[in-house]
Coordinates of C-alpha atoms in Angstrom, one line a residue:
X1 CA 55.6 17.7 -69.4
X2 CA 52.6 16.0 -71.0
X3 CA 50.0 17.7 -73.2
X4 CA 46.3 16.9 -73.5
X5 CA 44.0 18.4 -76.1
X6 CA 40.3 19.1 -75.7
X7 CA 38.3 17.2 -78.3
X8 CA 35.3 19.4 -79.2
X9 CA 34.2 18.2 -82.6
X10 CA 30.8 16.7 -83.3
X11 CA 30.8 12.8 -83.3
X12 CA 30.8 12.8 -87.2
X13 CA 33.9 15.0 -87.2
X14 CA 35.7 13.5 -84.2
X15 CA 37.7 11.0 -86.2
X16 CA 39.3 13.6 -88.4
X17 CA 40.1 15.8 -85.3
X18 CA 41.6 12.8 -83.5
X19 CA 43.8 12.0 -86.5
X20 CA 45.1 15.5 -86.6
X21 CA 45.9 15.5 -82.9
X22 CA 47.7 12.1 -83.2
X23 CA 49.8 13.5 -86.0
X24 CA 50.6 16.6 -83.9
X25 CA 51.9 14.2 -81.2
X26 CA 49.4 14.9 -78.4
X27 CA 49.8 12.7 -75.3
X28 CA 46.1 12.2 -74.4
X29 CA 42.6 13.4 -75.3
X30 CA 40.4 15.4 -73.0
X31 CA 36.6 15.3 -73.2
X32 CA 34.6 18.0 -71.5
X33 CA 31.2 16.7 -70.2
X34 CA 28.8 19.5 -69.2
X35 CA 25.3 19.2 -67.9
X36 CA 24.0 22.8 -68.2
X37 CA 23.8 23.1 -64.4
X38 CA 27.2 22.8 -62.8
X39 CA 28.4 24.9 -65.8
X40 CA 26.1 26.7 -68.2
X41 CA 27.1 24.8 -71.3
X42 CA 26.1 21.3 -72.5
X43 CA 28.5 18.9 -74.0
X44 CA 29.9 15.4 -74.2
X45 CA 28.4 12.0 -73.3
X46 CA 29.2 8.3 -73.1
X47 CA 28.4 7.8 -76.8
X48 CA 30.9 10.4 -77.8
X49 CA 33.6 8.7 -75.6
X50 CA 32.8 5.3 -77.1
X51 CA 33.2 6.8 -80.6
X52 CA 36.6 8.2 -79.6
X53 CA 37.6 4.8 -78.1
X54 CA 36.8 3.1 -81.4
X55 CA 39.0 5.6 -83.2
X56 CA 42.2 5.8 -81.2
X57 CA 44.4 4.1 -78.7
X58 CA 45.4 7.4 -77.1
X59 CA 44.4 7.7 -73.4
X60 CA 41.0 9.4 -73.0
X61 CA 40.4 11.7 -70.0
X62 CA 36.8 12.6 -69.2
X63 CA 36.3 15.8 -67.2
X64 CA 32.9 15.6 -65.6
X65 CA 31.7 19.2 -65.1
X66 CA 28.4 18.0 -63.8
X67 CA 26.5 18.2 -60.5
X68 CA 26.3 14.4 -59.8
X69 CA 29.4 12.7 -61.1
X70 CA 28.9 9.7 -58.9
X71 CA 25.8 8.8 -60.9
X72 CA 27.4 8.9 -64.3
X73 CA 31.1 7.9 -63.9
X74 CA 30.4 4.2 -64.5
X75 CA 28.8 4.9 -67.9
X76 CA 31.9 6.8 -69.1
X77 CA 34.3 4.1 -67.8
X78 CA 32.3 1.5 -69.6
X79 CA 32.4 3.7 -72.8
X80 CA 36.2 3.6 -72.7
X81 CA 37.5 6.4 -70.5
X82 CA 41.0 5.8 -69.1
X83 CA 40.8 8.7 -66.7
X84 CA 37.7 10.2 -65.0
X85 CA 38.0 13.6 -63.3
X86 CA 35.3 14.8 -61.0
X87 CA 34.9 18.2 -59.3
X88 CA 35.4 18.8 -55.6
X89 CA 32.6 21.4 -55.8
X90 CA 30.0 19.0 -57.3
X91 CA 27.1 17.5 -55.3
X92 CA 28.5 14.2 -54.2
X93 CA 30.5 12.4 -51.5
X94 CA 34.0 13.0 -53.1
X95 CA 35.7 10.2 -51.2
X96 CA 33.1 7.7 -52.2
X97 CA 33.1 8.8 -55.8
X98 CA 36.9 8.5 -56.0
X99 CA 36.8 5.0 -54.5
X100 CA 34.0 4.0 -56.9
X101 CA 36.1 5.1 -59.9
X102 CA 39.2 3.4 -58.6
X103 CA 37.3 0.1 -57.9
X104 CA 36.4 -0.1 -61.6
X105 CA 40.1 -0.1 -62.5
X106 CA 40.0 3.5 -63.8
X107 CA 42.4 6.3 -63.0
X108 CA 40.8 9.1 -61.0
X109 CA 41.3 12.9 -61.0
X110 CA 40.0 15.7 -58.9
X111 CA 39.3 19.1 -60.4
X112 CA 39.2 22.5 -58.6
X113 CA 37.6 25.6 -59.9
X114 CA 39.8 28.8 -60.0
X115 CA 38.4 30.2 -56.7
X116 CA 38.4 26.9 -54.7
X117 CA 41.1 26.8 -52.0
X118 CA 43.6 24.0 -52.4
X119 CA 43.3 23.2 -48.7
X120 CA 39.8 21.7 -49.3
X121 CA 41.4 19.0 -51.5
X122 CA 44.4 18.0 -49.5
X123 CA 42.8 15.0 -47.8
X124 CA 42.1 13.5 -51.2
X125 CA 45.6 13.7 -52.6
X126 CA 46.7 10.3 -51.5
X127 CA 43.8 8.6 -53.4
X128 CA 43.8 10.4 -56.7
X129 CA 46.0 10.0 -59.8
X130 CA 46.0 13.6 -60.7
X131 CA 44.8 17.0 -59.5
X132 CA 43.3 19.2 -62.2
X133 CA 43.6 22.9 -61.4
X134 CA 41.4 25.1 -63.6
X135 CA 43.2 28.3 -64.3
X136 CA 40.6 30.3 -66.2
X137 CA 36.9 31.0 -66.0
X138 CA 34.5 28.7 -68.1
X139 CA 34.2 29.5 -71.8
X140 CA 36.5 29.5 -74.8
X141 CA 39.4 31.8 -75.2
X142 CA 39.4 32.9 -71.5
X143 CA 42.7 34.2 -70.2
X144 CA 44.7 32.5 -67.5
X145 CA 44.0 33.9 -64.0
X146 CA 47.5 34.9 -62.6
X147 CA 46.5 34.0 -59.0
X148 CA 46.1 30.4 -59.9
X149 CA 49.9 30.1 -60.4
X150 CA 50.2 30.3 -56.7
X151 CA 47.8 27.3 -56.3
X152 CA 50.0 25.3 -58.7
X153 CA 53.1 26.0 -56.6
X154 CA 51.2 25.1 -53.4
X155 CA 50.0 21.9 -54.9
X156 CA 53.6 20.9 -55.9
X157 CA 54.8 21.8 -52.4
X158 CA 52.0 19.7 -50.7
X159 CA 52.7 16.8 -53.0
X160 CA 56.4 16.8 -52.1
X161 CA 55.7 17.3 -48.3
X162 CA 53.2 14.4 -48.3
X163 CA 55.3 12.2 -50.7
X164 CA 52.2 11.8 -52.9
X165 CA 52.4 10.7 -56.5
X166 CA 49.5 12.5 -58.1
X167 CA 50.2 14.5 -61.3
X168 CA 49.4 18.2 -61.3
X169 CA 47.5 19.2 -64.4
X170 CA 46.4 22.7 -65.4
X171 CA 43.5 23.7 -67.7
X172 CA 42.4 27.1 -68.9
X173 CA 44.1 29.9 -70.7
X174 CA 47.4 28.2 -71.3
X175 CA 49.2 29.0 -74.5
X176 CA 52.7 29.7 -75.6
X177 CA 52.9 33.0 -73.7
X178 CA 51.7 31.5 -70.3
X179 CA 53.1 28.0 -70.6
X180 CA 56.5 28.8 -69.1
X181 CA 55.0 30.3 -65.9
X182 CA 52.7 27.3 -65.5
X183 CA 55.6 24.8 -65.8
X184 CA 57.9 26.8 -63.5
X185 CA 55.2 26.8 -60.8
X186 CA 54.9 23.0 -60.9
X187 CA 52.6 21.7 -63.6
X188 CA 53.2 18.2 -65.0
X189 CA 50.5 18.3 -67.6
X190 CA 48.6 21.0 -69.5
X191 CA 45.2 20.8 -71.2
X192 CA 45.2 22.7 -74.5
X193 CA 42.4 23.9 -76.7
X194 CA 42.8 21.9 -79.9
X195 CA 42.7 25.0 -82.0
X196 CA 46.2 25.8 -80.7
X197 CA 47.5 22.8 -82.5
X198 CA 45.8 23.3 -85.9
X199 CA 48.4 25.3 -87.7
X200 CA 49.4 23.6 -90.9
X201 CA 52.5 25.7 -91.6
X202 CA 54.2 25.1 -88.3
X203 CA 54.6 22.5 -85.6
X204 CA 53.0 24.1 -82.6
X205 CA 53.3 21.2 -80.2
X206 CA 57.0 21.0 -80.8
X207 CA 57.3 24.7 -80.0
X208 CA 55.3 24.2 -76.8
X209 CA 57.5 21.2 -75.7
X210 CA 60.5 23.4 -76.3
X211 CA 59.1 26.1 -74.1
X212 CA 58.3 23.6 -71.4
X213 CA 61.8 22.0 -71.6
X214 CA 63.4 25.4 -71.3
X215 CA 61.2 26.4 -68.4
X216 CA 62.0 23.1 -66.6
X217 CA 65.8 23.7 -67.0
X218 CA 65.4 27.2 -65.8
X219 CA 63.3 26.2 -62.9

Protein backbone atom coordinates (compact mmCIF):
# COMPACT_ATOMS: atom_id res chain seq x y z
CA UNK A 1 0.00 0.00 0.00
CA UNK A 2 1.29 3.43 -0.96
CA UNK A 3 0.12 6.74 0.43
CA UNK A 4 -0.09 10.11 -1.29
CA UNK A 5 -0.87 13.41 0.43
CA UNK A 6 -2.65 16.41 -1.03
CA UNK A 7 -0.41 19.48 -0.92
CA UNK A 8 -2.72 22.42 -0.37
CA UNK A 9 -0.48 25.13 1.03
CA UNK A 10 0.18 28.45 -0.64
CA UNK A 11 3.47 28.53 -2.60
CA UNK A 12 5.19 30.47 0.19
CA UNK A 13 4.19 27.77 2.69
CA UNK A 14 4.64 24.74 0.45
CA UNK A 15 8.24 24.03 1.41
CA UNK A 16 7.37 23.65 5.09
CA UNK A 17 4.41 21.42 4.29
CA UNK A 18 6.51 19.23 2.01
CA UNK A 19 9.20 18.87 4.66
CA UNK A 20 6.57 17.73 7.18
CA UNK A 21 5.19 15.20 4.71
CA UNK A 22 8.66 13.89 3.93
CA UNK A 23 9.35 13.44 7.65
CA UNK A 24 6.02 11.63 8.00
CA UNK A 25 7.18 9.16 5.34
CA UNK A 26 4.67 9.91 2.60
CA UNK A 27 5.27 8.14 -0.73
CA UNK A 28 4.24 10.87 -3.15
CA UNK A 29 2.70 14.34 -3.35
CA UNK A 30 -0.71 14.98 -4.87
CA UNK A 31 -1.61 18.36 -6.38
CA UNK A 32 -5.23 19.24 -7.12
CA UNK A 33 -5.62 21.50 -10.16
CA UNK A 34 -9.11 23.03 -10.42
CA UNK A 35 -10.41 25.46 -13.02
CA UNK A 36 -13.66 26.64 -11.43
CA UNK A 37 -15.67 24.95 -14.20
CA UNK A 38 -15.16 21.19 -14.06
CA UNK A 39 -15.33 21.58 -10.28
CA UNK A 40 -16.44 24.78 -8.52
CA UNK A 41 -13.14 25.54 -6.80
CA UNK A 42 -9.93 27.08 -8.14
CA UNK A 43 -6.48 25.78 -7.30
CA UNK A 44 -3.06 24.67 -8.46
CA UNK A 45 -1.00 25.65 -11.48
CA UNK A 46 2.29 24.88 -13.25
CA UNK A 47 4.18 27.45 -11.14
CA UNK A 48 3.09 25.69 -7.96
CA UNK A 49 4.24 22.34 -9.34
CA UNK A 50 7.57 23.88 -10.35
CA UNK A 51 8.00 25.24 -6.81
CA UNK A 52 7.37 21.77 -5.38
CA UNK A 53 9.80 20.19 -7.85
CA UNK A 54 12.51 22.56 -6.67
CA UNK A 55 11.79 21.57 -3.07
CA UNK A 56 11.60 17.77 -3.13
CA UNK A 57 12.58 14.60 -4.94
CA UNK A 58 9.31 12.90 -4.03
CA UNK A 59 7.14 11.94 -7.02
CA UNK A 60 4.53 14.59 -7.84
CA UNK A 61 1.12 13.61 -9.14
CA UNK A 62 -0.99 16.32 -10.75
CA UNK A 63 -4.74 15.66 -10.70
CA UNK A 64 -6.29 17.78 -13.46
CA UNK A 65 -9.86 18.49 -12.43
CA UNK A 66 -10.31 20.76 -15.42
CA UNK A 67 -12.50 20.76 -18.52
CA UNK A 68 -9.71 20.64 -21.13
CA UNK A 69 -6.79 18.65 -19.71
CA UNK A 70 -5.33 18.05 -23.16
CA UNK A 71 -4.52 21.77 -23.45
CA UNK A 72 -2.61 22.02 -20.18
CA UNK A 73 -0.97 18.65 -19.54
CA UNK A 74 2.28 19.65 -21.25
CA UNK A 75 2.74 22.70 -19.01
CA UNK A 76 2.50 20.56 -15.88
CA UNK A 77 4.87 17.93 -17.23
CA UNK A 78 7.41 20.61 -18.11
CA UNK A 79 6.98 22.05 -14.60
CA UNK A 80 8.08 18.74 -13.10
CA UNK A 81 5.06 16.47 -12.71
CA UNK A 82 5.90 12.76 -12.64
CA UNK A 83 2.28 11.66 -13.01
CA UNK A 84 -0.58 13.49 -14.73
CA UNK A 85 -4.10 12.28 -14.04
CA UNK A 86 -7.00 13.38 -16.24
CA UNK A 87 -10.74 12.85 -15.87
CA UNK A 88 -12.76 10.59 -18.09
CA UNK A 89 -15.66 13.05 -17.78
CA UNK A 90 -13.70 16.11 -19.02
CA UNK A 91 -14.14 17.65 -22.48
CA UNK A 92 -11.38 15.94 -24.46
CA UNK A 93 -10.50 12.89 -26.51
CA UNK A 94 -9.40 10.66 -23.64
CA UNK A 95 -7.35 8.28 -25.77
CA UNK A 96 -5.44 11.10 -27.46
CA UNK A 97 -4.77 12.84 -24.15
CA UNK A 98 -3.40 9.63 -22.64
CA UNK A 99 -1.12 9.11 -25.63
CA UNK A 100 0.07 12.73 -25.51
CA UNK A 101 1.03 12.41 -21.84
CA UNK A 102 2.80 9.10 -22.41
CA UNK A 103 4.67 10.47 -25.43
CA UNK A 104 6.28 13.06 -23.15
CA UNK A 105 7.70 10.33 -20.93
CA UNK A 106 5.22 10.97 -18.12
CA UNK A 107 3.09 8.46 -16.28
CA UNK A 108 -0.62 8.85 -16.93
CA UNK A 109 -3.63 8.27 -14.72
CA UNK A 110 -7.35 8.28 -15.43
CA UNK A 111 -9.79 9.54 -12.80
CA UNK A 112 -13.47 8.68 -12.38
CA UNK A 113 -16.02 10.66 -10.40
CA UNK A 114 -18.03 8.72 -7.79
CA UNK A 115 -21.10 8.28 -10.01
CA UNK A 116 -19.22 7.36 -13.21
CA UNK A 117 -19.54 3.72 -14.19
CA UNK A 118 -16.30 1.76 -14.33
CA UNK A 119 -17.40 0.20 -17.63
CA UNK A 120 -16.79 3.53 -19.38
CA UNK A 121 -13.09 3.37 -18.53
CA UNK A 122 -12.31 -0.27 -19.28
CA UNK A 123 -10.99 0.29 -22.80
CA UNK A 124 -8.35 2.67 -21.44
CA UNK A 125 -6.94 0.38 -18.74
CA UNK A 126 -4.18 -1.11 -20.95
CA UNK A 127 -2.72 2.36 -21.62
CA UNK A 128 -2.77 4.00 -18.19
CA UNK A 129 -0.44 3.65 -15.23
CA UNK A 130 -3.12 4.06 -12.62
CA UNK A 131 -6.87 4.39 -12.22
CA UNK A 132 -7.92 7.02 -9.67
CA UNK A 133 -11.36 6.33 -8.23
CA UNK A 134 -12.91 9.28 -6.41
CA UNK A 135 -14.76 7.96 -3.39
CA UNK A 136 -16.30 11.18 -2.04
CA UNK A 137 -18.01 14.28 -3.38
CA UNK A 138 -15.85 17.39 -4.04
CA UNK A 139 -14.91 19.48 -1.03
CA UNK A 140 -12.95 19.08 2.21
CA UNK A 141 -13.97 16.62 4.93
CA UNK A 142 -16.48 14.79 2.74
CA UNK A 143 -17.31 11.22 3.85
CA UNK A 144 -16.49 8.17 1.79
CA UNK A 145 -19.42 7.03 -0.33
CA UNK A 146 -19.93 3.33 0.55
CA UNK A 147 -21.10 2.41 -2.96
CA UNK A 148 -17.68 3.26 -4.36
CA UNK A 149 -16.20 0.26 -2.55
CA UNK A 150 -17.91 -1.97 -5.12
CA UNK A 151 -16.23 0.00 -7.91
CA UNK A 152 -12.83 -0.59 -6.31
CA UNK A 153 -13.51 -4.34 -6.21
CA UNK A 154 -14.73 -4.29 -9.82
CA UNK A 155 -11.59 -2.48 -10.93
CA UNK A 156 -9.39 -5.05 -9.24
CA UNK A 157 -11.33 -7.88 -10.86
CA UNK A 158 -11.11 -6.28 -14.32
CA UNK A 159 -7.39 -5.71 -13.92
CA UNK A 160 -6.81 -9.34 -13.03
CA UNK A 161 -9.02 -10.65 -15.83
CA UNK A 162 -7.31 -8.44 -18.41
CA UNK A 163 -3.83 -8.97 -16.98
CA UNK A 164 -3.36 -5.20 -16.77
CA UNK A 165 -0.70 -3.55 -14.62
CA UNK A 166 -2.39 -0.26 -13.69
CA UNK A 167 -2.43 0.72 -10.04
CA UNK A 168 -5.79 1.28 -8.35
CA UNK A 169 -5.80 4.53 -6.39
CA UNK A 170 -8.59 5.94 -4.23
CA UNK A 171 -9.20 9.53 -3.19
CA UNK A 172 -11.86 11.04 -0.97
CA UNK A 173 -13.06 10.43 2.55
CA UNK A 174 -10.38 7.86 3.39
CA UNK A 175 -9.15 7.90 6.99
CA UNK A 176 -8.25 5.40 9.66
CA UNK A 177 -11.84 4.18 10.04
CA UNK A 178 -12.46 3.56 6.33
CA UNK A 179 -8.96 2.56 5.20
CA UNK A 180 -9.33 -1.16 5.93
CA UNK A 181 -12.43 -1.46 3.74
CA UNK A 182 -10.72 0.38 0.90
CA UNK A 183 -7.69 -1.93 1.09
CA UNK A 184 -9.75 -5.10 1.35
CA UNK A 185 -11.73 -4.14 -1.75
CA UNK A 186 -8.54 -3.75 -3.79
CA UNK A 187 -6.89 -0.33 -3.50
CA UNK A 188 -3.13 -0.15 -4.03
CA UNK A 189 -2.77 3.51 -3.15
CA UNK A 190 -4.74 6.04 -1.13
CA UNK A 191 -4.70 9.83 -1.42
CA UNK A 192 -4.91 11.42 2.01
CA UNK A 193 -5.69 14.95 3.09
CA UNK A 194 -2.45 16.24 4.56
CA UNK A 195 -4.23 17.37 7.75
CA UNK A 196 -4.51 13.69 8.71
CA UNK A 197 -0.71 13.52 8.97
CA UNK A 198 -0.15 16.66 11.02
CA UNK A 199 -0.33 15.25 14.54
CA UNK A 200 2.83 16.03 16.44
CA UNK A 201 2.20 13.69 19.35
CA UNK A 202 1.73 10.55 17.25
CA UNK A 203 2.88 8.84 14.04
CA UNK A 204 -0.35 8.76 12.00
CA UNK A 205 1.19 7.35 8.82
CA UNK A 206 2.69 4.43 10.72
CA UNK A 207 -0.75 3.75 12.17
CA UNK A 208 -2.33 3.87 8.72
CA UNK A 209 0.30 1.51 7.29
CA UNK A 210 -0.40 -0.90 10.14
CA UNK A 211 -4.13 -0.79 9.37
CA UNK A 212 -3.43 -1.41 5.68
CA UNK A 213 -1.05 -4.31 6.41
CA UNK A 214 -3.57 -5.94 8.71
CA UNK A 215 -6.33 -5.52 6.11
CA UNK A 216 -4.12 -7.07 3.43
CA UNK A 217 -3.35 -10.07 5.60
CA UNK A 218 -7.01 -10.47 6.43
CA UNK A 219 -8.05 -10.10 2.79
